[in-house]
mmCIF file of C-alpha atoms in Angstrom:
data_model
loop_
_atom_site.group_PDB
_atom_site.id
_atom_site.type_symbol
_atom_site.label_atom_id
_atom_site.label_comp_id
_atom_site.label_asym_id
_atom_site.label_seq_id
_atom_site.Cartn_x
_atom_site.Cartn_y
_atom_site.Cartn_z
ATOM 1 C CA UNK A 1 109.470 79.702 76.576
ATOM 2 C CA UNK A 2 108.196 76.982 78.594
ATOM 3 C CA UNK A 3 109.211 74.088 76.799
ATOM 4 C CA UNK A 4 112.598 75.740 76.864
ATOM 5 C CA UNK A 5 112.443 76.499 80.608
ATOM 6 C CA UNK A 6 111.861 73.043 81.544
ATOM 7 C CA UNK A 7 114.473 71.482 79.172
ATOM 8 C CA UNK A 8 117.596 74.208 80.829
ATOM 9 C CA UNK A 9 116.351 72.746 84.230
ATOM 10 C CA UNK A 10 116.208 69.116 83.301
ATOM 11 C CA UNK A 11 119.671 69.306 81.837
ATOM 12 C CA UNK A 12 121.253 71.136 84.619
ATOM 13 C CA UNK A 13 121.804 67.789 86.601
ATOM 14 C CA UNK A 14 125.012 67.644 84.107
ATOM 15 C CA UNK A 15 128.308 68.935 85.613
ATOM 16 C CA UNK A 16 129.828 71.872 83.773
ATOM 17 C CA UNK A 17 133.949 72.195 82.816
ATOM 18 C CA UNK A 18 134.450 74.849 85.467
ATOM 19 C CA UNK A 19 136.914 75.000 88.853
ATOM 20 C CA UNK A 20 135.004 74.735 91.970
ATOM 21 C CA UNK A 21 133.393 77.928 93.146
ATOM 22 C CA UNK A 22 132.025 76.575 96.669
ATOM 23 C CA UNK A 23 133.834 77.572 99.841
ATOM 24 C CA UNK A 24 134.908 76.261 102.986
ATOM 25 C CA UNK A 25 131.581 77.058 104.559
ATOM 26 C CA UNK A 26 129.944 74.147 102.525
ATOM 27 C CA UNK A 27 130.021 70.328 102.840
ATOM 28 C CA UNK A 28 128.052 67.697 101.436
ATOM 29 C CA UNK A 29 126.556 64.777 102.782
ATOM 30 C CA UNK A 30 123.938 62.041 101.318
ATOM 31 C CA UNK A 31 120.978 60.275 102.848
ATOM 32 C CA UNK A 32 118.574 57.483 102.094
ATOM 33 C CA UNK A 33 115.139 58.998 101.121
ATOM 34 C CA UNK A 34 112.723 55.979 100.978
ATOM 35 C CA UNK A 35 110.222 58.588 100.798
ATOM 36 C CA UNK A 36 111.395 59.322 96.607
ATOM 37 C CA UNK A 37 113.163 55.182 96.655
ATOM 38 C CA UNK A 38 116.600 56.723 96.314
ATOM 39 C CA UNK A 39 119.506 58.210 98.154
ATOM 40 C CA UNK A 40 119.653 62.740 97.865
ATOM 41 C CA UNK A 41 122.747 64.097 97.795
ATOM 42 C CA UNK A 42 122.720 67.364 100.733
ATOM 43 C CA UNK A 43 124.629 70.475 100.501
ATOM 44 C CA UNK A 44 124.797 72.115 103.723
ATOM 45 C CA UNK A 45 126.346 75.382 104.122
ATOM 46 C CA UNK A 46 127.101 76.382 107.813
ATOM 47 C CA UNK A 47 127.734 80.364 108.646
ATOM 48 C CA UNK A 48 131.546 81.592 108.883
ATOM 49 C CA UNK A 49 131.033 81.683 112.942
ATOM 50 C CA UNK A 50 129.464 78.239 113.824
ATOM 51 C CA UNK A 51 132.483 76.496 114.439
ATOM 52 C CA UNK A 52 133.320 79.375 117.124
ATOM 53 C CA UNK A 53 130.416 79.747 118.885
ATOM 54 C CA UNK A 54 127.714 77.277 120.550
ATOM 55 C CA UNK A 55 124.953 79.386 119.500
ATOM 56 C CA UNK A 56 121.419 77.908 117.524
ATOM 57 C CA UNK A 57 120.456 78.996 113.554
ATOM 58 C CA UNK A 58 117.487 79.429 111.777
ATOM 59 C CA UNK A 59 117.639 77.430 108.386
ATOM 60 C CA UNK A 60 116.429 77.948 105.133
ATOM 61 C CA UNK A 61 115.951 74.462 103.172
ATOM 62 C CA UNK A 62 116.689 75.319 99.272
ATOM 63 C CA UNK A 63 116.000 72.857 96.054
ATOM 64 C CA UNK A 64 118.100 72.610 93.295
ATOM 65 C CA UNK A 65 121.590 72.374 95.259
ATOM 66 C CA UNK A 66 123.510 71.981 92.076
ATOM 67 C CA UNK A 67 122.885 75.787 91.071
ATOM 68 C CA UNK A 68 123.305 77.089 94.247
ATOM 69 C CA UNK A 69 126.888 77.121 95.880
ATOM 70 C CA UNK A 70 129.355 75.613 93.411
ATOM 71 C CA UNK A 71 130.481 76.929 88.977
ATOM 72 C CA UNK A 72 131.473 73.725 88.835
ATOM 73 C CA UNK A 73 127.721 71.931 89.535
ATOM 74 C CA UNK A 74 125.906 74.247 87.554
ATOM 75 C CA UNK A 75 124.618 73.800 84.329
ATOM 76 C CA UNK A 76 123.838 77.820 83.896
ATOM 77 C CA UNK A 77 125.589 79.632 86.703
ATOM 78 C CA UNK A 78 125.492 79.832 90.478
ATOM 79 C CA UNK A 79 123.604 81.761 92.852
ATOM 80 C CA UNK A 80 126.363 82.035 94.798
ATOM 81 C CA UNK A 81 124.442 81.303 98.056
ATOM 82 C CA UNK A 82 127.898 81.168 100.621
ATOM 83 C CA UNK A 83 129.740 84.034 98.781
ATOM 84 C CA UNK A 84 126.546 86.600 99.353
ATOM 85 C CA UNK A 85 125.994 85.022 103.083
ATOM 86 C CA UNK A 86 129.604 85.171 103.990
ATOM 87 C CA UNK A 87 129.645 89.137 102.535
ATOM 88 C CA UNK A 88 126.803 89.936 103.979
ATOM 89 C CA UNK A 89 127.319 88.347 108.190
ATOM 90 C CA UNK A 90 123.833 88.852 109.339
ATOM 91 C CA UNK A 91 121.301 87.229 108.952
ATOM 92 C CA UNK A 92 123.265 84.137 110.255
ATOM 93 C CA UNK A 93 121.755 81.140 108.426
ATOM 94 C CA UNK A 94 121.771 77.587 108.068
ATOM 95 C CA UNK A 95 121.259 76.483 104.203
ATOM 96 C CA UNK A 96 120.089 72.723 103.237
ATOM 97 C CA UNK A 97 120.742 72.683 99.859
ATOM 98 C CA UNK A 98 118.718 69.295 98.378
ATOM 99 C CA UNK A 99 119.731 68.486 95.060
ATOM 100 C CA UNK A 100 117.107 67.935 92.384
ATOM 101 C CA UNK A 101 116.477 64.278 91.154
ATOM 102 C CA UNK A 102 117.968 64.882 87.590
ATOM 103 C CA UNK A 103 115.272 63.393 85.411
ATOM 104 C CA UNK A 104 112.753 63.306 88.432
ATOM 105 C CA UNK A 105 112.628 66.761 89.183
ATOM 106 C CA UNK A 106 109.705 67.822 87.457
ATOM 107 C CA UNK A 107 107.832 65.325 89.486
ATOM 108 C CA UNK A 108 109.267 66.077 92.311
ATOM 109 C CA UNK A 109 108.723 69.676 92.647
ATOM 110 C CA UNK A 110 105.269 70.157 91.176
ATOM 111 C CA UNK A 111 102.134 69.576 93.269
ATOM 112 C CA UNK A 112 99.775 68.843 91.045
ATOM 113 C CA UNK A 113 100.042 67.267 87.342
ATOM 114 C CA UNK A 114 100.335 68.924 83.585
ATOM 115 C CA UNK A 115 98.840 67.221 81.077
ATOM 116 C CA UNK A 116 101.559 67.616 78.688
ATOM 117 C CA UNK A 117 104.739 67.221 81.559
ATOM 118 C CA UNK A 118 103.548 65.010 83.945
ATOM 119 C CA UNK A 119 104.803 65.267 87.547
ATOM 120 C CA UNK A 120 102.738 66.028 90.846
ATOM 121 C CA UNK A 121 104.518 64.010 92.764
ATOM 122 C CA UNK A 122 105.613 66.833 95.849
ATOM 123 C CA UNK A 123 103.851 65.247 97.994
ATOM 124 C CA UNK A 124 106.487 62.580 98.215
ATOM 125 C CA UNK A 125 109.590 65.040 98.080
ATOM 126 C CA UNK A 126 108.178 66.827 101.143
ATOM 127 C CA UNK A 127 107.311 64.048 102.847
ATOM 128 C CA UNK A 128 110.935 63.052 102.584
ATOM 129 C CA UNK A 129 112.277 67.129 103.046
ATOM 130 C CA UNK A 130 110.210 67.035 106.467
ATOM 131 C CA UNK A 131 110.305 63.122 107.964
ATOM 132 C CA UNK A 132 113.733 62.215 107.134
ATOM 133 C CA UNK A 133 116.074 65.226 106.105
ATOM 134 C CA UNK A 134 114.823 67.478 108.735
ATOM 135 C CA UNK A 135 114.951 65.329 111.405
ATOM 136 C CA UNK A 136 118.542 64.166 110.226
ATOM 137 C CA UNK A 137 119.561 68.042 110.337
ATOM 138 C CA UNK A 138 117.677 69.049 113.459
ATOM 139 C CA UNK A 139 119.953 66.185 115.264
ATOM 140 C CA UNK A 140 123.141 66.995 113.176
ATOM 141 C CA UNK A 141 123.844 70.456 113.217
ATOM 142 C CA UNK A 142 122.795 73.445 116.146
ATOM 143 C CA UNK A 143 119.280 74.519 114.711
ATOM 144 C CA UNK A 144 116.166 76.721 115.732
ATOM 145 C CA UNK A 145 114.256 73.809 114.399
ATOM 146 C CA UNK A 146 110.803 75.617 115.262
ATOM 147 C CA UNK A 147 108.888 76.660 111.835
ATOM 148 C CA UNK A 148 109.208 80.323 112.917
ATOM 149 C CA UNK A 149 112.503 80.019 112.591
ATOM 150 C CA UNK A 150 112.900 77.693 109.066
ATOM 151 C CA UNK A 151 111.915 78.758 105.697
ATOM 152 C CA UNK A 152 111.804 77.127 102.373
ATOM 153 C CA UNK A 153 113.343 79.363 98.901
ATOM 154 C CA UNK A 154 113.212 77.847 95.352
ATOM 155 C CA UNK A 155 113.104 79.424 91.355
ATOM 156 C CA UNK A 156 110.775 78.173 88.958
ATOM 157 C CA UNK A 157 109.548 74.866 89.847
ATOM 158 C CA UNK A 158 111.462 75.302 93.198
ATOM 159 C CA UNK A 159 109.358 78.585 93.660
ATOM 160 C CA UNK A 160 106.000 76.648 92.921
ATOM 161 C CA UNK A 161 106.839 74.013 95.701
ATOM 162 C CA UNK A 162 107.898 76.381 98.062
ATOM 163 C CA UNK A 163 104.829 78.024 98.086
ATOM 164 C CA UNK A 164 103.042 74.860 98.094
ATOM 165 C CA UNK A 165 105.048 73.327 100.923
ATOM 166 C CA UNK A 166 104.001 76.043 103.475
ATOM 167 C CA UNK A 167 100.566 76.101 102.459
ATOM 168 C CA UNK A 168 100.440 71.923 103.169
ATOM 169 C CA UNK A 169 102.825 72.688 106.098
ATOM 170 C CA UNK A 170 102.573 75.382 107.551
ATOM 171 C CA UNK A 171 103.412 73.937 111.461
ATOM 172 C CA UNK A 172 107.137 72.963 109.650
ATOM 173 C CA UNK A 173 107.842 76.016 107.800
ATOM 174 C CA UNK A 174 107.563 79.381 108.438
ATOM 175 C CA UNK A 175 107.996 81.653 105.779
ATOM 176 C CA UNK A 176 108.910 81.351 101.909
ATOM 177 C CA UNK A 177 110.949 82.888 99.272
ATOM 178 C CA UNK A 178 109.248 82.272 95.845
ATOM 179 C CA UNK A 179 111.154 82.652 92.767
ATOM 180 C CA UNK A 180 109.745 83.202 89.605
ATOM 181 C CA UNK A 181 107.451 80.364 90.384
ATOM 182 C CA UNK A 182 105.559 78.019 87.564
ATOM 183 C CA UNK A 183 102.100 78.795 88.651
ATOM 184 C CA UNK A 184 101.301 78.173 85.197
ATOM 185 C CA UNK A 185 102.254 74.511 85.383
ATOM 186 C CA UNK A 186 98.431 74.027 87.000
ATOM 187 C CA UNK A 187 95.765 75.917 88.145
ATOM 188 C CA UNK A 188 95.384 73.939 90.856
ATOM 189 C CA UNK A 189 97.850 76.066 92.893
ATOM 190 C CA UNK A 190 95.836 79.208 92.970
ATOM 191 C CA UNK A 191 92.457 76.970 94.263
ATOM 192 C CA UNK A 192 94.943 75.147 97.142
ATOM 193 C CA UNK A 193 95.548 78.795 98.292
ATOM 194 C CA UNK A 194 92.049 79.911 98.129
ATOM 195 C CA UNK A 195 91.318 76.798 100.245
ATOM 196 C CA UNK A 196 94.083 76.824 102.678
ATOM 197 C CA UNK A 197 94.183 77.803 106.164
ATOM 198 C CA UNK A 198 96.644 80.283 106.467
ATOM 199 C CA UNK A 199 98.713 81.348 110.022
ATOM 200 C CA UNK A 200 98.691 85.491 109.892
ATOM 201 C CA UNK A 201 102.020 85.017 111.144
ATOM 202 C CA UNK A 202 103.838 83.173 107.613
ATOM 203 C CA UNK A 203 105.803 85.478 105.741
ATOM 204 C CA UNK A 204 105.886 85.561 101.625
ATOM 205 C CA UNK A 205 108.515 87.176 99.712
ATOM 206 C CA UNK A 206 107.555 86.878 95.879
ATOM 207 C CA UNK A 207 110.086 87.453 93.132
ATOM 208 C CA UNK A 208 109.184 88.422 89.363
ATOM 209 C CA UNK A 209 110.433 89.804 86.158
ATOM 210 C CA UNK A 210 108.660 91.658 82.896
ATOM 211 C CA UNK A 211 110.879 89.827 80.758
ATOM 212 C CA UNK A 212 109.790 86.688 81.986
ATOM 213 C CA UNK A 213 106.791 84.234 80.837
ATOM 214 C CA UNK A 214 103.990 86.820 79.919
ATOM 215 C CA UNK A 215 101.693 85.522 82.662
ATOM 216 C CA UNK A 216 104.631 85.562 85.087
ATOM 217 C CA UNK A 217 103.440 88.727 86.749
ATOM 218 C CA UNK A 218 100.003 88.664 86.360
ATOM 219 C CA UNK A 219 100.234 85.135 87.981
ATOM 220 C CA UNK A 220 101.902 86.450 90.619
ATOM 221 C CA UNK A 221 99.775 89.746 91.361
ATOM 222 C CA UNK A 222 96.766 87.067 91.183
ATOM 223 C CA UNK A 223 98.557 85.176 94.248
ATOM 224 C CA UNK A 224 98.874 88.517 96.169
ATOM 225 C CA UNK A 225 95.660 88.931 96.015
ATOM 226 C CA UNK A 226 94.735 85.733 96.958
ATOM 227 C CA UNK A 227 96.569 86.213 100.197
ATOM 228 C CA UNK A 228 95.622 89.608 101.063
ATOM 229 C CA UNK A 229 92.055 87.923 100.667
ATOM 230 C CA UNK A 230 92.981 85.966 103.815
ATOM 231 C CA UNK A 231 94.052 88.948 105.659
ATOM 232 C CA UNK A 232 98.136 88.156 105.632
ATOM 233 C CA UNK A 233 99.381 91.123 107.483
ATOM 234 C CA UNK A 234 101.271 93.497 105.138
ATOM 235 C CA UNK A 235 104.543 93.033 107.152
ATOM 236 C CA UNK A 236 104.526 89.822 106.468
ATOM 237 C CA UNK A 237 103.683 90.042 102.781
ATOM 238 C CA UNK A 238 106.083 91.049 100.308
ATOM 239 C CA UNK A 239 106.143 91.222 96.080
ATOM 240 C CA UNK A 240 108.868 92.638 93.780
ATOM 241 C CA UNK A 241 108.412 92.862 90.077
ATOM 242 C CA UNK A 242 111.580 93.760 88.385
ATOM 243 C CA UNK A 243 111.774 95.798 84.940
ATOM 244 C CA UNK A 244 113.692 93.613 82.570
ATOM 245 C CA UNK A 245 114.224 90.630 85.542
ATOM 246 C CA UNK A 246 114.243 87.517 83.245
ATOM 247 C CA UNK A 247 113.889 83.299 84.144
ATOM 248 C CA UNK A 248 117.834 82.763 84.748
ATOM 249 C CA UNK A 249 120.129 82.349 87.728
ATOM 250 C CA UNK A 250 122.079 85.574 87.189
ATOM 251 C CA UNK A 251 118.524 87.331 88.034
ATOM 252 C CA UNK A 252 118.017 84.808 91.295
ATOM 253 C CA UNK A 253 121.520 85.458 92.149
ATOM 254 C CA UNK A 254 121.033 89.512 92.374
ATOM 255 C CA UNK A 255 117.892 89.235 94.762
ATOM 256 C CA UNK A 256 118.650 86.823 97.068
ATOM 257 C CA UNK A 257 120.633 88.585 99.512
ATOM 258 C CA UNK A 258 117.582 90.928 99.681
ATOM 259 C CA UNK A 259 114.843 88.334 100.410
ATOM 260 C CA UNK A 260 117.213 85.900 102.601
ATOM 261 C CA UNK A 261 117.737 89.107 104.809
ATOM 262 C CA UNK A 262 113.968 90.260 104.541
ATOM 263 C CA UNK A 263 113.025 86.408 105.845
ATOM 264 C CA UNK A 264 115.052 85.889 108.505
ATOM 265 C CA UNK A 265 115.637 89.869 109.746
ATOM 266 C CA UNK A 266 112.697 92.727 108.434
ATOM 267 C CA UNK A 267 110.151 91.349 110.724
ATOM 268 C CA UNK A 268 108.805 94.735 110.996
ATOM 269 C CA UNK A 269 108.671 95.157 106.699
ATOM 270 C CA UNK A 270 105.323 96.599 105.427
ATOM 271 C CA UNK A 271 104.526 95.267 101.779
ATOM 272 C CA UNK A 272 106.377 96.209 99.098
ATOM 273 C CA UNK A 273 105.049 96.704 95.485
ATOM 274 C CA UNK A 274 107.422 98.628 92.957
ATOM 275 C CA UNK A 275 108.706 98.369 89.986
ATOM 276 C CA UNK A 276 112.401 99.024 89.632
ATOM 277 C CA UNK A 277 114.277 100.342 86.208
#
C-alpha cells in the first residue's frame, strides 16, 4: 500500500481532462523560492467577504495545491477547499495553497530520510513556506499574521510535515491539521516529538481511517500519547479515527470542514476520541 501511496501522489502533478472546478474566490500567483532553487506556483483562496470589508484573516497554509480547489488540477479528485468554505461562512479563512514540486515532493515534505525513498529535505520547503512565501502574503493580502492565528493542514506526506513544521516552528504556526500522516516514512518523527518543546497553547487535530495502512492508527494513537505526555491541554488536542476512512481525497474532502472549523473556531473543544460507523 505504500509503494502505491507514494506513486498516486507523485503522479498527481499531471493535469486531469476535467472543466475547472475552482471558483471566483481563488487566484493564483507564482514566486521565486531560492530556498527549493525554483519558482512555486501559489493558490490563494480569499473568503466571499474580503473584497467588502477591511477586516484581518487568520490563514491556514495547505501543501499539495493541485488537489485542493480545482477537478481540473487533480490527479484523484478535489477537496473542494472554496466550495466547503464558501457553504460553510464562518470560520472566515485565508488559504495558501503551495503546490507540490512534482517529482520533488517526496523530498520536500518529509523531514527526515527513508532508506528505500529518499527525501528529508523539509527543512528547505519550510524555510522557503516561512522566509519568503509568508512574508510575501503577510504584505499582500489583510492577514492576522501572528502564529495564533495561522495554521498549517496537509494528507499523507502533507500531514507528516505539518506536524513537523509546528514542532520546528512553533513561534510561526499555531495549530495543525494532520491528515492521515506518513509517520511510517521514519521513526524519527515520533523521537522529534518526544524531544520538542511544546507551547500548551498549539492545537492538534489528527485525522485517521481503519481502512488505511495497518499502522495508520496505531501510529497515530502512539502520537497522542506522546503529546498528552507533554501535558497538551485536552482542548487543544483532538483525534478522530474513522470506521472504514481510507488514504484518498474523497475521505480528506468529508472532514475538512470539521477540522478547519475546530482550528480556527472550537477554542473551548475538549479531546475527542471516537470511532464513528
Amino acid at each position: 500500500m505504500r509503494n502505491l501511496i507514494l506513486f498516486i501522489f507523485a503522479l498527481s502533478c499531471c493535469s486531469g481532462f476535467a472543466q475547472s472546478t475552482a471558483s471566483a474566490n481563488v487566484s493564483t500567483f507564482e514566486i521565486e523560492a531560492p530556498q527549493l532553487d525554483t519558482i512555486k506556483k501559489i493558490w490563494v483562496y480569499l473568503p466571499e467577504a474580503y473584497a467588502t470589508s477591511d477586516k484581518r484573516y487568520p490563514v491556514l497554509y495547505m501543501h499539495d495545491a493541485q488537489n485542493l480547489f480545482d477537478a481540473a488540477t487533480s490527479f484523484v479528485g478535489e477537496w473542494k477547499v472554496d466550495e466547503a468554505l464558501d457553504s460553510m461562512q464562518q470560520p472566515e479563512v485565508i488559504v495558501i495553497g503551495l503546490e507540490h514540486g512534482s517529482e520533488k515532493r517526496i523530498e520536500e515534505l518529509t523531514p527526515f530520510p527513508h532508506e528505500k525513498y529518499g527525501g528529508g529535505k523539509a527543512d528547505a520547503y519550510l524555510e522557503f513556506l516561512r522566509l519568503t512565501l509568508k512574508p510575501h502574503v503577510d504584505a499582500s493580502f489583510r492577514t492576522l499574521p501572528e502564529a495564533e492565528n495561522t495554521a498549517i493542514m496537509g494528507s499523507s506526506l502533507g500531514g507528516l510535515v505539518s506536524f513537523y513544521a509546528i514542532l520546528k516552528y512553533p513561534e510561526t504556526f499555531g495549530s495543525a491539521g494532520v491528515f492521515s500522516p506518513s509517520f511510517w516514512f521514519s521513526e524519527e518523527i515520533f523521537k522529534a516529538a518526544d524531544s520538542a518543546e511544546i507551547d500548551p497553547k498549539h492545537r492538534f487535530y489528527f485525522l485517521g481511517g481503519t481502512a488505511e495502512d495497518e499502522n495508520m492508527v496505531p501510529d497515530l494513537r502512539h502520537m497522542q500519547e506522546l503529546l498528552k505526555a507533554k501535558e497538551i491541554p485536552v482542548n487543544n488536542l483532538k483525534l478522530e479515527i474513522i470506521e472504514g476512512g481510507k488514504h484518498n481525497e474523497v475521505f480528506w474532502r468529508e472532514h475538512f470542514p470539521a477540522a478547519v472549523k475546530w482550528l480556527f473556531e472550537e477554542r473551548s473543544s475538549s479531546l475527542i476520541f471516537r470511532i464513528k460507523n
